[in-house]
mmCIF file of C-alpha atoms in Angstrom:
data_model
loop_
_atom_site.group_PDB
_atom_site.id
_atom_site.type_symbol
_atom_site.label_atom_id
_atom_site.label_comp_id
_atom_site.label_asym_id
_atom_site.label_seq_id
_atom_site.Cartn_x
_atom_site.Cartn_y
_atom_site.Cartn_z
ATOM 1 C CA MET A 1 -30.034 -18.038 61.658
ATOM 2 C CA THR A 2 -32.033 -20.401 63.872
ATOM 3 C CA ILE A 3 -35.820 -20.486 64.200
ATOM 4 C CA VAL A 4 -35.747 -18.729 67.559
ATOM 5 C CA GLN A 5 -33.436 -16.014 66.227
ATOM 6 C CA ARG A 6 -35.771 -15.393 63.301
ATOM 7 C CA LEU A 7 -38.712 -15.120 65.677
ATOM 8 C CA ARG A 8 -36.848 -12.740 67.942
ATOM 9 C CA ALA A 9 -35.880 -10.629 64.956
ATOM 10 C CA THR A 10 -39.555 -9.890 64.323
ATOM 11 C CA SER A 11 -40.326 -6.352 65.420
ATOM 12 C CA PRO A 12 -43.043 -5.736 68.038
ATOM 13 C CA LEU A 13 -44.813 -3.455 65.570
ATOM 14 C CA LYS A 14 -45.029 -6.258 63.020
ATOM 15 C CA THR A 15 -46.371 -8.626 65.665
ATOM 16 C CA LEU A 16 -49.026 -6.155 66.767
ATOM 17 C CA GLY A 17 -49.955 -5.626 63.137
ATOM 18 C CA GLY A 18 -50.428 -9.360 62.662
ATOM 19 C CA PHE A 19 -52.676 -9.621 65.716
ATOM 20 C CA ALA A 20 -54.625 -6.565 64.556
ATOM 21 C CA ILE A 21 -55.268 -8.164 61.164
ATOM 22 C CA ALA A 22 -56.358 -11.414 62.817
ATOM 23 C CA ALA A 23 -58.707 -9.491 65.136
ATOM 24 C CA LEU A 24 -60.150 -7.605 62.172
ATOM 25 C CA VAL A 25 -60.837 -10.861 60.323
ATOM 26 C CA LEU A 26 -62.348 -12.635 63.327
ATOM 27 C CA PHE A 27 -64.332 -9.787 64.859
ATOM 28 C CA GLY A 28 -65.184 -7.800 61.732
ATOM 29 C CA LEU A 29 -65.118 -9.653 58.421
ATOM 30 C CA ALA A 30 -66.290 -13.091 59.582
ATOM 31 C CA PRO A 31 -69.473 -11.893 61.367
ATOM 32 C CA ALA A 32 -70.284 -9.561 58.473
ATOM 33 C CA MET A 33 -69.806 -12.102 55.674
ATOM 34 C CA LEU A 34 -70.957 -15.400 57.207
ATOM 35 C CA SER A 35 -74.445 -16.526 58.098
ATOM 36 C CA ASP A 36 -75.291 -17.546 61.642
ATOM 37 C CA PHE A 37 -74.920 -21.217 60.724
ATOM 38 C CA ARG A 38 -71.505 -20.765 59.072
ATOM 39 C CA LEU A 39 -70.362 -18.523 61.912
ATOM 40 C CA SER A 40 -71.273 -21.233 64.401
ATOM 41 C CA LEU A 41 -69.272 -23.722 62.318
ATOM 42 C CA LEU A 42 -66.288 -21.382 62.346
ATOM 43 C CA ALA A 43 -66.556 -21.119 66.131
ATOM 44 C CA LYS A 44 -66.415 -24.915 66.305
ATOM 45 C CA PHE A 45 -63.326 -24.942 64.083
ATOM 46 C CA ILE A 46 -61.695 -22.290 66.271
ATOM 47 C CA CYS A 47 -62.003 -24.700 69.191
ATOM 48 C CA PHE A 48 -60.018 -27.222 67.159
ATOM 49 C CA ALA A 49 -57.461 -24.505 66.380
ATOM 50 C CA ILE A 50 -56.950 -23.822 70.094
ATOM 51 C CA VAL A 51 -56.114 -27.491 70.603
ATOM 52 C CA ALA A 52 -53.794 -27.327 67.588
ATOM 53 C CA VAL A 53 -51.765 -24.471 69.095
ATOM 54 C CA GLY A 54 -50.908 -26.666 72.074
ATOM 55 C CA ILE A 55 -50.050 -29.615 69.836
ATOM 56 C CA GLY A 56 -47.778 -27.358 67.792
ATOM 57 C CA LEU A 57 -45.929 -26.379 70.963
ATOM 58 C CA ALA A 58 -45.590 -29.941 72.299
ATOM 59 C CA TRP A 59 -45.008 -31.771 69.006
ATOM 60 C CA GLY A 60 -43.579 -29.147 66.666
ATOM 61 C CA ARG A 61 -41.212 -27.568 69.168
ATOM 62 C CA GLY A 62 -40.824 -30.323 71.758
ATOM 63 C CA GLY A 63 -40.869 -33.397 69.523
ATOM 64 C CA MET A 64 -43.601 -35.110 71.590
ATOM 65 C CA LEU A 65 -46.085 -36.836 69.283
ATOM 66 C CA VAL A 66 -49.204 -36.357 71.403
ATOM 67 C CA LEU A 67 -51.972 -38.709 70.292
ATOM 68 C CA GLY A 68 -54.229 -38.281 73.305
ATOM 69 C CA GLN A 69 -55.245 -34.619 73.378
ATOM 70 C CA GLY A 70 -58.849 -35.771 73.223
ATOM 71 C CA VAL A 71 -58.517 -36.670 76.924
ATOM 72 C CA PHE A 72 -57.893 -33.091 78.041
ATOM 73 C CA PHE A 73 -60.362 -31.753 75.490
ATOM 74 C CA GLY A 74 -62.971 -34.105 76.943
ATOM 75 C CA VAL A 75 -62.246 -33.196 80.566
ATOM 76 C CA GLY A 76 -62.857 -29.510 79.881
ATOM 77 C CA ALA A 77 -65.911 -30.275 77.770
ATOM 78 C CA TYR A 78 -67.538 -32.576 80.325
ATOM 79 C CA ILE A 79 -66.942 -30.175 83.215
ATOM 80 C CA MET A 80 -68.644 -27.414 81.258
ATOM 81 C CA ALA A 81 -71.482 -29.761 80.255
ATOM 82 C CA MET A 82 -72.039 -30.849 83.868
ATOM 83 C CA HIS A 83 -72.244 -27.229 85.017
ATOM 84 C CA MET A 84 -74.688 -26.321 82.252
ATOM 85 C CA GLN A 85 -76.869 -29.338 83.051
ATOM 86 C CA MET A 86 -76.893 -28.409 86.734
ATOM 87 C CA ALA A 87 -77.743 -24.788 85.938
ATOM 88 C CA ASP A 88 -80.667 -25.895 83.762
ATOM 89 C CA ALA A 89 -81.904 -28.240 86.524
ATOM 90 C CA VAL A 90 -81.787 -25.458 89.126
ATOM 91 C CA LYS A 91 -83.675 -23.126 86.815
ATOM 92 C CA ALA A 92 -86.333 -25.813 86.259
ATOM 93 C CA HIS A 93 -86.513 -26.471 90.046
ATOM 94 C CA GLU A 94 -85.344 -30.066 89.598
ATOM 95 C CA ASP A 95 -83.010 -32.024 91.862
ATOM 96 C CA VAL A 96 -81.211 -33.776 89.006
ATOM 97 C CA PRO A 97 -80.736 -32.995 85.304
ATOM 98 C CA GLU A 98 -83.436 -34.127 82.902
ATOM 99 C CA PHE A 99 -81.437 -36.984 81.357
ATOM 100 C CA MET A 100 -80.965 -38.522 84.827
ATOM 101 C CA THR A 101 -84.689 -38.432 85.434
ATOM 102 C CA ILE A 102 -85.277 -40.249 82.146
ATOM 103 C CA ALA A 103 -82.623 -42.848 83.086
ATOM 104 C CA GLY A 104 -84.243 -43.401 86.479
ATOM 105 C CA ILE A 105 -81.503 -41.702 88.545
ATOM 106 C CA SER A 106 -83.102 -39.733 91.362
ATOM 107 C CA GLU A 107 -80.050 -38.753 93.394
ATOM 108 C CA LEU A 108 -77.298 -36.481 92.140
ATOM 109 C CA PRO A 109 -73.840 -38.154 92.189
ATOM 110 C CA SER A 110 -71.372 -36.605 94.618
ATOM 111 C CA TYR A 111 -68.839 -35.637 91.923
ATOM 112 C CA TRP A 112 -71.499 -33.540 90.172
ATOM 113 C CA GLN A 113 -72.203 -31.275 93.135
ATOM 114 C CA PRO A 114 -69.055 -29.043 93.070
ATOM 115 C CA PHE A 115 -69.643 -28.113 89.438
ATOM 116 C CA ALA A 116 -73.017 -26.560 90.232
ATOM 117 C CA SER A 117 -70.996 -23.458 91.139
ATOM 118 C CA ALA A 118 -69.826 -21.411 88.150
ATOM 119 C CA PRO A 119 -66.467 -20.342 89.711
ATOM 120 C CA VAL A 120 -65.684 -23.930 90.684
ATOM 121 C CA ALA A 121 -66.549 -25.136 87.190
ATOM 122 C CA LEU A 122 -64.285 -22.499 85.594
ATOM 123 C CA LEU A 123 -61.421 -23.370 87.940
ATOM 124 C CA GLY A 124 -61.938 -27.045 87.167
ATOM 125 C CA ILE A 125 -61.743 -26.362 83.428
ATOM 126 C CA LEU A 126 -58.441 -24.528 83.893
ATOM 127 C CA ILE A 127 -56.836 -26.742 86.535
ATOM 128 C CA VAL A 128 -58.027 -30.347 86.108
ATOM 129 C CA PRO A 129 -56.703 -30.986 82.544
ATOM 130 C CA ALA A 130 -53.377 -29.365 83.415
ATOM 131 C CA LEU A 131 -53.152 -31.346 86.657
ATOM 132 C CA ILE A 132 -53.822 -34.650 84.871
ATOM 133 C CA ALA A 133 -51.164 -33.795 82.298
ATOM 134 C CA ALA A 134 -48.677 -32.871 85.032
ATOM 135 C CA VAL A 135 -49.160 -36.180 86.861
ATOM 136 C CA LEU A 136 -48.996 -38.196 83.649
ATOM 137 C CA GLY A 137 -46.023 -36.238 82.329
ATOM 138 C CA PHE A 138 -44.114 -36.625 85.570
ATOM 139 C CA GLY A 139 -44.607 -40.381 85.518
ATOM 140 C CA VAL A 140 -43.684 -40.704 81.851
ATOM 141 C CA PHE A 141 -40.904 -38.196 81.210
ATOM 142 C CA LYS A 142 -39.076 -38.770 84.486
ATOM 143 C CA ARG A 143 -38.758 -42.402 83.410
ATOM 144 C CA ARG A 144 -37.384 -41.186 80.063
ATOM 145 C CA VAL A 145 -40.247 -42.655 78.057
ATOM 146 C CA LYS A 146 -40.275 -40.997 74.649
ATOM 147 C CA GLY A 147 -40.832 -41.525 70.950
ATOM 148 C CA ALA A 148 -43.292 -44.160 69.829
ATOM 149 C CA TYR A 149 -43.734 -45.484 73.370
ATOM 150 C CA PHE A 150 -45.008 -42.123 74.588
ATOM 151 C CA SER A 151 -47.311 -41.784 71.559
ATOM 152 C CA ILE A 152 -48.824 -45.230 72.103
ATOM 153 C CA LEU A 153 -49.316 -44.501 75.797
ATOM 154 C CA SER A 154 -51.107 -41.214 75.150
ATOM 155 C CA GLN A 155 -53.321 -42.825 72.520
ATOM 156 C CA ALA A 156 -54.177 -45.680 74.878
ATOM 157 C CA LEU A 157 -55.176 -43.122 77.497
ATOM 158 C CA ALA A 158 -57.626 -41.512 75.054
ATOM 159 C CA ALA A 159 -59.128 -44.888 74.169
ATOM 160 C CA ALA A 160 -59.439 -45.852 77.844
ATOM 161 C CA MET A 161 -61.192 -42.620 78.729
ATOM 162 C CA ALA A 162 -63.679 -42.976 75.857
ATOM 163 C CA ILE A 163 -64.496 -46.525 76.990
ATOM 164 C CA LEU A 164 -64.848 -45.376 80.619
ATOM 165 C CA LEU A 165 -67.256 -42.580 79.721
ATOM 166 C CA THR A 166 -69.311 -44.880 77.515
ATOM 167 C CA GLY A 167 -70.124 -47.089 80.493
ATOM 168 C CA GLN A 168 -71.054 -44.277 82.895
ATOM 169 C CA GLN A 169 -74.779 -43.609 82.746
ATOM 170 C CA THR A 170 -74.487 -40.789 85.275
ATOM 171 C CA ILE A 171 -72.707 -38.682 82.631
ATOM 172 C CA GLY A 172 -74.801 -39.702 79.655
ATOM 173 C CA GLY A 173 -73.122 -42.946 78.667
ATOM 174 C CA PHE A 174 -72.674 -43.507 74.943
ATOM 175 C CA THR A 175 -74.944 -40.608 73.929
ATOM 176 C CA GLY A 176 -73.149 -38.081 76.126
ATOM 177 C CA LEU A 177 -74.613 -34.819 77.424
ATOM 178 C CA SER A 178 -76.737 -32.502 75.318
ATOM 179 C CA ASP A 179 -79.888 -30.381 75.211
ATOM 180 C CA PHE A 180 -78.380 -27.395 77.016
ATOM 181 C CA LYS A 181 -80.685 -24.451 77.565
ATOM 182 C CA THR A 182 -78.458 -21.744 78.997
ATOM 183 C CA PHE A 183 -74.821 -20.697 79.196
ATOM 184 C CA PHE A 184 -74.088 -18.856 82.463
ATOM 185 C CA GLY A 185 -77.610 -17.496 82.484
ATOM 186 C CA TYR A 186 -77.838 -16.625 78.772
ATOM 187 C CA ARG A 187 -80.210 -18.574 76.557
ATOM 188 C CA LEU A 188 -78.471 -20.567 73.834
ATOM 189 C CA ASP A 189 -81.400 -20.319 71.415
ATOM 190 C CA ASP A 190 -80.851 -16.564 71.095
ATOM 191 C CA PRO A 191 -78.872 -15.708 67.906
ATOM 192 C CA ILE A 192 -77.149 -12.801 69.659
ATOM 193 C CA ASN A 193 -75.858 -15.105 72.391
ATOM 194 C CA ARG A 194 -74.682 -17.562 69.743
ATOM 195 C CA ARG A 195 -72.628 -14.779 68.182
ATOM 196 C CA MET A 196 -71.214 -13.916 71.577
ATOM 197 C CA LEU A 197 -69.976 -17.495 71.863
ATOM 198 C CA PHE A 198 -68.118 -17.001 68.582
ATOM 199 C CA PHE A 199 -66.508 -13.810 69.872
ATOM 200 C CA ILE A 200 -65.471 -15.563 73.099
ATOM 201 C CA ALA A 201 -63.884 -18.406 71.130
ATOM 202 C CA ALA A 202 -62.115 -15.962 68.787
ATOM 203 C CA GLY A 203 -60.755 -13.976 71.727
ATOM 204 C CA ALA A 204 -59.571 -17.164 73.421
ATOM 205 C CA LEU A 205 -57.735 -18.167 70.235
ATOM 206 C CA LEU A 206 -55.867 -14.854 70.081
ATOM 207 C CA VAL A 207 -54.883 -15.125 73.748
ATOM 208 C CA VAL A 208 -53.699 -18.716 73.305
ATOM 209 C CA VAL A 209 -51.617 -17.783 70.245
ATOM 210 C CA ALA A 210 -50.074 -14.878 72.159
ATOM 211 C CA ILE A 211 -49.133 -17.172 75.068
ATOM 212 C CA ALA A 212 -47.635 -19.746 72.691
ATOM 213 C CA ARG A 213 -45.637 -17.076 70.875
ATOM 214 C CA GLN A 214 -44.256 -15.739 74.136
ATOM 215 C CA LEU A 215 -43.159 -19.220 75.170
ATOM 216 C CA MET A 216 -41.566 -19.901 71.787
ATOM 217 C CA ASN A 217 -39.599 -16.649 71.857
ATOM 218 C CA SER A 218 -38.386 -17.063 75.428
ATOM 219 C CA ARG A 219 -35.388 -18.889 76.824
ATOM 220 C CA TYR A 220 -37.714 -21.793 77.492
ATOM 221 C CA GLY A 221 -38.493 -22.003 73.765
ATOM 222 C CA GLU A 222 -34.802 -22.400 73.008
ATOM 223 C CA LEU A 223 -34.504 -25.158 75.598
ATOM 224 C CA LEU A 224 -37.559 -26.934 74.193
ATOM 225 C CA ILE A 225 -36.055 -27.028 70.712
ATOM 226 C CA ALA A 226 -32.726 -28.139 72.147
ATOM 227 C CA VAL A 227 -34.427 -31.007 73.987
ATOM 228 C CA ARG A 228 -36.127 -32.041 70.773
ATOM 229 C CA ASP A 229 -32.868 -32.111 68.808
ATOM 230 C CA GLN A 230 -30.187 -33.008 71.385
ATOM 231 C CA GLU A 231 -31.740 -34.211 74.638
ATOM 232 C CA GLU A 232 -28.564 -35.763 76.031
ATOM 233 C CA ARG A 233 -26.563 -32.613 75.385
ATOM 234 C CA VAL A 234 -29.166 -30.548 77.252
ATOM 235 C CA ARG A 235 -28.907 -32.954 80.190
ATOM 236 C CA PHE A 236 -25.110 -32.626 80.059
ATOM 237 C CA LEU A 237 -25.459 -28.815 80.322
ATOM 238 C CA GLY A 238 -27.280 -29.177 83.639
ATOM 239 C CA TYR A 239 -30.947 -28.969 82.597
ATOM 240 C CA ASP A 240 -33.526 -31.667 83.246
ATOM 241 C CA PRO A 241 -35.233 -32.420 79.885
ATOM 242 C CA ALA A 242 -38.146 -34.069 81.718
ATOM 243 C CA ASN A 243 -39.151 -30.790 83.384
ATOM 244 C CA ILE A 244 -38.980 -28.959 80.065
ATOM 245 C CA LYS A 245 -41.211 -31.552 78.406
ATOM 246 C CA ILE A 246 -43.679 -31.568 81.299
ATOM 247 C CA VAL A 247 -44.222 -27.811 80.967
ATOM 248 C CA ALA A 248 -45.001 -28.080 77.250
ATOM 249 C CA TYR A 249 -47.293 -31.044 77.836
ATOM 250 C CA VAL A 250 -49.173 -29.230 80.608
ATOM 251 C CA VAL A 251 -49.591 -26.086 78.500
ATOM 252 C CA ALA A 252 -50.950 -28.160 75.604
ATOM 253 C CA ALA A 253 -53.430 -29.841 77.986
ATOM 254 C CA PHE A 254 -54.419 -26.444 79.398
ATOM 255 C CA PHE A 255 -55.234 -25.187 75.902
ATOM 256 C CA ALA A 256 -57.165 -28.370 75.071
ATOM 257 C CA GLY A 257 -59.274 -28.045 78.236
ATOM 258 C CA ILE A 258 -60.257 -24.480 77.309
ATOM 259 C CA ALA A 259 -61.141 -25.595 73.791
ATOM 260 C CA GLY A 260 -63.330 -28.414 75.100
ATOM 261 C CA ALA A 261 -65.158 -26.073 77.463
ATOM 262 C CA LEU A 262 -65.969 -23.731 74.567
ATOM 263 C CA PHE A 263 -66.881 -26.611 72.260
ATOM 264 C CA THR A 264 -69.727 -27.793 74.495
ATOM 265 C CA PRO A 265 -71.996 -24.705 74.354
ATOM 266 C CA ILE A 266 -71.069 -23.963 70.730
ATOM 267 C CA VAL A 267 -71.941 -27.418 69.373
ATOM 268 C CA GLY A 268 -74.534 -28.273 71.997
ATOM 269 C CA ILE A 269 -73.378 -31.826 72.696
ATOM 270 C CA ILE A 270 -70.389 -33.717 74.013
ATOM 271 C CA SER A 271 -70.040 -37.496 73.849
ATOM 272 C CA PRO A 272 -67.294 -40.146 74.052
ATOM 273 C CA ALA A 273 -67.115 -40.066 70.247
ATOM 274 C CA ASP A 274 -65.748 -36.509 70.461
ATOM 275 C CA ILE A 275 -62.805 -37.341 72.695
ATOM 276 C CA GLY A 276 -61.559 -40.781 71.667
ATOM 277 C CA VAL A 277 -58.719 -41.907 69.441
ATOM 278 C CA VAL A 278 -60.196 -40.697 66.158
ATOM 279 C CA PRO A 279 -60.675 -37.051 67.258
ATOM 280 C CA SER A 280 -57.190 -37.037 68.782
ATOM 281 C CA ILE A 281 -55.678 -38.133 65.462
ATOM 282 C CA ALA A 282 -57.829 -35.584 63.617
ATOM 283 C CA PHE A 283 -56.308 -32.823 65.766
ATOM 284 C CA LEU A 284 -52.870 -34.089 64.801
ATOM 285 C CA ILE A 285 -53.663 -34.202 61.072
ATOM 286 C CA GLY A 286 -54.614 -30.531 61.017
ATOM 287 C CA VAL A 287 -51.376 -29.573 62.746
ATOM 288 C CA ALA A 288 -49.254 -31.693 60.389
ATOM 289 C CA ILE A 289 -50.913 -30.309 57.275
ATOM 290 C CA GLY A 290 -50.697 -26.703 58.437
ATOM 291 C CA GLY A 291 -47.084 -26.875 59.613
ATOM 292 C CA ARG A 292 -46.241 -28.092 63.086
ATOM 293 C CA THR A 293 -43.041 -26.071 63.565
ATOM 294 C CA THR A 294 -44.677 -22.689 62.957
ATOM 295 C CA LEU A 295 -46.938 -20.558 65.123
ATOM 296 C CA LEU A 296 -49.847 -20.011 62.758
ATOM 297 C CA GLY A 297 -49.491 -23.218 60.745
ATOM 298 C CA PRO A 298 -51.408 -25.372 63.260
ATOM 299 C CA VAL A 299 -54.181 -22.761 63.505
ATOM 300 C CA LEU A 300 -54.683 -22.454 59.763
ATOM 301 C CA GLY A 301 -54.271 -26.200 59.248
ATOM 302 C CA ALA A 302 -56.859 -27.117 61.882
ATOM 303 C CA ILE A 303 -59.425 -24.613 60.588
ATOM 304 C CA GLY A 304 -58.727 -25.478 56.941
ATOM 305 C CA VAL A 305 -58.970 -29.248 57.417
ATOM 306 C CA ALA A 306 -62.162 -28.957 59.476
ATOM 307 C CA TRP A 307 -63.711 -26.584 56.940
ATOM 308 C CA ALA A 308 -62.723 -28.858 54.054
ATOM 309 C CA GLN A 309 -64.151 -31.856 55.876
ATOM 310 C CA THR A 310 -67.491 -30.102 56.291
ATOM 311 C CA SER A 311 -67.572 -28.863 52.683
ATOM 312 C CA PHE A 312 -66.495 -32.133 51.060
ATOM 313 C CA SER A 313 -68.689 -34.219 53.319
ATOM 314 C CA GLU A 314 -71.740 -32.341 52.067
ATOM 315 C CA HIS A 315 -71.027 -33.432 48.479
ATOM 316 C CA PHE A 316 -68.818 -36.545 48.838
ATOM 317 C CA PRO A 317 -69.626 -38.140 52.218
ATOM 318 C CA SER A 318 -67.725 -41.374 51.630
ATOM 319 C CA ALA A 319 -64.696 -39.917 49.837
ATOM 320 C CA TRP A 320 -63.535 -37.397 52.434
ATOM 321 C CA THR A 321 -61.863 -39.956 54.707
ATOM 322 C CA TYR A 322 -59.703 -41.226 51.838
ATOM 323 C CA LEU A 323 -58.861 -37.698 50.739
ATOM 324 C CA GLN A 324 -57.896 -36.711 54.275
ATOM 325 C CA GLY A 325 -55.651 -39.770 54.620
ATOM 326 C CA ALA A 326 -54.005 -39.145 51.240
ATOM 327 C CA LEU A 327 -53.390 -35.499 52.090
ATOM 328 C CA PHE A 328 -51.816 -36.471 55.404
ATOM 329 C CA ILE A 329 -49.531 -39.029 53.707
ATOM 330 C CA VAL A 330 -48.420 -36.533 51.052
ATOM 331 C CA VAL A 331 -47.652 -33.829 53.593
ATOM 332 C CA VAL A 332 -45.775 -36.096 56.005
ATOM 333 C CA GLY A 333 -43.885 -37.896 53.227
ATOM 334 C CA PHE A 334 -43.002 -35.029 50.904
ATOM 335 C CA ILE A 335 -43.643 -31.753 52.742
ATOM 336 C CA PRO A 336 -42.652 -32.337 56.397
ATOM 337 C CA ALA A 337 -42.951 -28.628 57.148
ATOM 338 C CA GLY A 338 -46.613 -28.634 56.085
ATOM 339 C CA LEU A 339 -48.350 -26.032 53.991
ATOM 340 C CA ALA A 340 -46.531 -23.320 55.943
ATOM 341 C CA GLY A 341 -43.292 -24.635 54.428
ATOM 342 C CA PHE A 342 -44.311 -23.705 50.883
ATOM 343 C CA GLY A 343 -43.091 -20.122 51.371
ATOM 344 C CA PRO A 344 -39.509 -20.950 52.411
ATOM 345 C CA LEU A 345 -39.433 -23.793 49.869
ATOM 346 C CA ALA A 346 -40.408 -21.462 47.030
ATOM 347 C CA LYS A 347 -37.798 -18.949 48.200
ATOM 348 C CA GLN A 348 -35.071 -21.610 48.162
ATOM 349 C CA LEU A 349 -36.070 -22.705 44.664
ATOM 350 C CA LEU A 350 -35.900 -19.120 43.411
ATOM 351 C CA GLU A 351 -32.476 -18.661 44.960
ATOM 352 C CA ARG A 352 -31.276 -21.812 43.192
ATOM 353 C CA VAL A 353 -32.761 -20.886 39.826
ATOM 354 C CA ARG A 354 -31.440 -17.326 39.829
ATOM 355 C CA PRO A 355 -27.689 -18.195 39.949
ATOM 356 C CA ALA A 356 -28.241 -20.904 37.316
ATOM 357 C CA LYS A 357 -29.715 -18.338 34.923
ATOM 358 C CA GLU A 358 -26.852 -15.930 35.574
ATOM 359 C CA GLU A 359 -24.255 -18.610 34.860
ATOM 360 C CA ALA A 360 -26.012 -19.625 31.639
ATOM 361 C CA ALA A 361 -26.158 -16.019 30.400
ATOM 362 C CA GLY A 362 -22.519 -15.303 31.243
ATOM 363 C CA PRO A 363 -21.042 -11.946 32.284
ATOM 364 C CA ILE A 364 -22.231 -8.988 30.244
ATOM 365 C CA VAL A 365 -19.547 -6.315 29.646
ATOM 366 C CA ALA A 366 -20.488 -2.992 28.094
ATOM 367 C CA THR A 367 -18.169 -1.780 25.308
ATOM 368 C CA GLU A 368 -17.699 1.814 24.193
ATOM 369 C CA PRO A 369 -16.197 3.077 20.941
ATOM 370 C CA THR A 370 -12.563 4.104 21.325
ATOM 371 C CA THR A 371 -10.829 7.091 19.685
ATOM 372 C CA GLU A 372 -7.266 5.902 20.147
ATOM 373 C CA ALA A 373 -4.920 6.213 17.181
ATOM 374 C CA PRO A 374 -4.014 3.032 15.331
ATOM 375 C CA ALA A 375 -0.788 1.393 16.371
ATOM 376 C CA ALA A 376 2.285 2.525 14.419
ATOM 377 C CA GLU A 377 3.846 0.101 11.978
ATOM 378 C CA PRO A 378 7.107 -1.441 13.106
ATOM 379 C CA GLU A 379 10.241 0.308 11.782
ATOM 380 C CA PRO A 380 12.477 -1.674 9.410
ATOM 381 C CA ALA A 381 15.559 -3.010 11.063
ATOM 382 C CA SER A 382 18.706 -0.986 10.406
ATOM 383 C CA GLU A 383 21.691 -2.455 8.507
ATOM 384 C CA GLU A 384 23.894 -2.454 11.657
ATOM 385 C CA LYS A 385 21.392 -4.616 13.526
ATOM 386 C CA VAL A 386 21.107 -6.994 10.600
ATOM 387 C CA GLU A 387 24.879 -7.382 10.431
ATOM 388 C CA ALA A 388 25.040 -7.959 14.191
ATOM 389 C CA ARG A 389 22.557 -10.765 13.847
#
């Protein structure tokens, strides 16, 4: 049975039960058990998990090693940051945001002005990352660029964007944008509003997972796996593999843009350091460790790696980087399916051990006492028979 067939075999009731448990954990147990600080950290990790869902779709199912998701994450984050800065400036009756005044910029740049409107900013968060991915994907996949060449190109794009943002003083330069006061009219220093941000991020994660699951279980999901495994055969059947890849790449960028937009008010800062090569690889590490071919593996891997990084960094600041690299090497080298592959692996080992034990023990046959009469002794041969012999 293939992966898609196993997914389709899952009953709707079981799926709804899984989402209900996830909602109970995110909306009930987490707020009740975690402090405001830890809950804010979990909201930050959920943003990483949203990015990971898109990477799991593009890399795990489509075979595209995306090393530049920080670009789309940064586009969504900066659009949200620009809107929040503009909203704070309007509330303070200023013509430009505060950081521009400090830098000596008295006139608002033209590309800032559309994002003063909340609807325009929300549309930009949803459309601009996906549009950039569509243009880039069309230029790359239509030319049949794939494998390591595509990975290097996407990573170079992330590095170029980080360098570009570093030199732009009108969007904060190296330090980025920070010191946000409000989020769509709600004060960010209010603990209740901070909790609402967590609930928004948790709801977005559930919606993103539901969209990814629907895509994976559809006909498109089958085509995406087929393109990953046998691209030329898919082309021979009349499908254009480039279009199939572009869709997955655009969806992954769409998810990353949403995650970046949520990351900005939750963390309170966005800078080029959050969207360059290193963050893009960090997204990938979480997906690889969790299990890139599964639906929930990237989510759990991204949250687990980020949580472990925070916990270990508090006690062993210099050792975490080495531990993270070693864990990534072990998973990629010895457990390609990630931590999500431990379940099927353990099941296969049990199936192998069980027949071996049965063969060693041998067949067991139950015996019952018999009441049959003993066999009669053979009669002595008669004289006639002896003479005949």
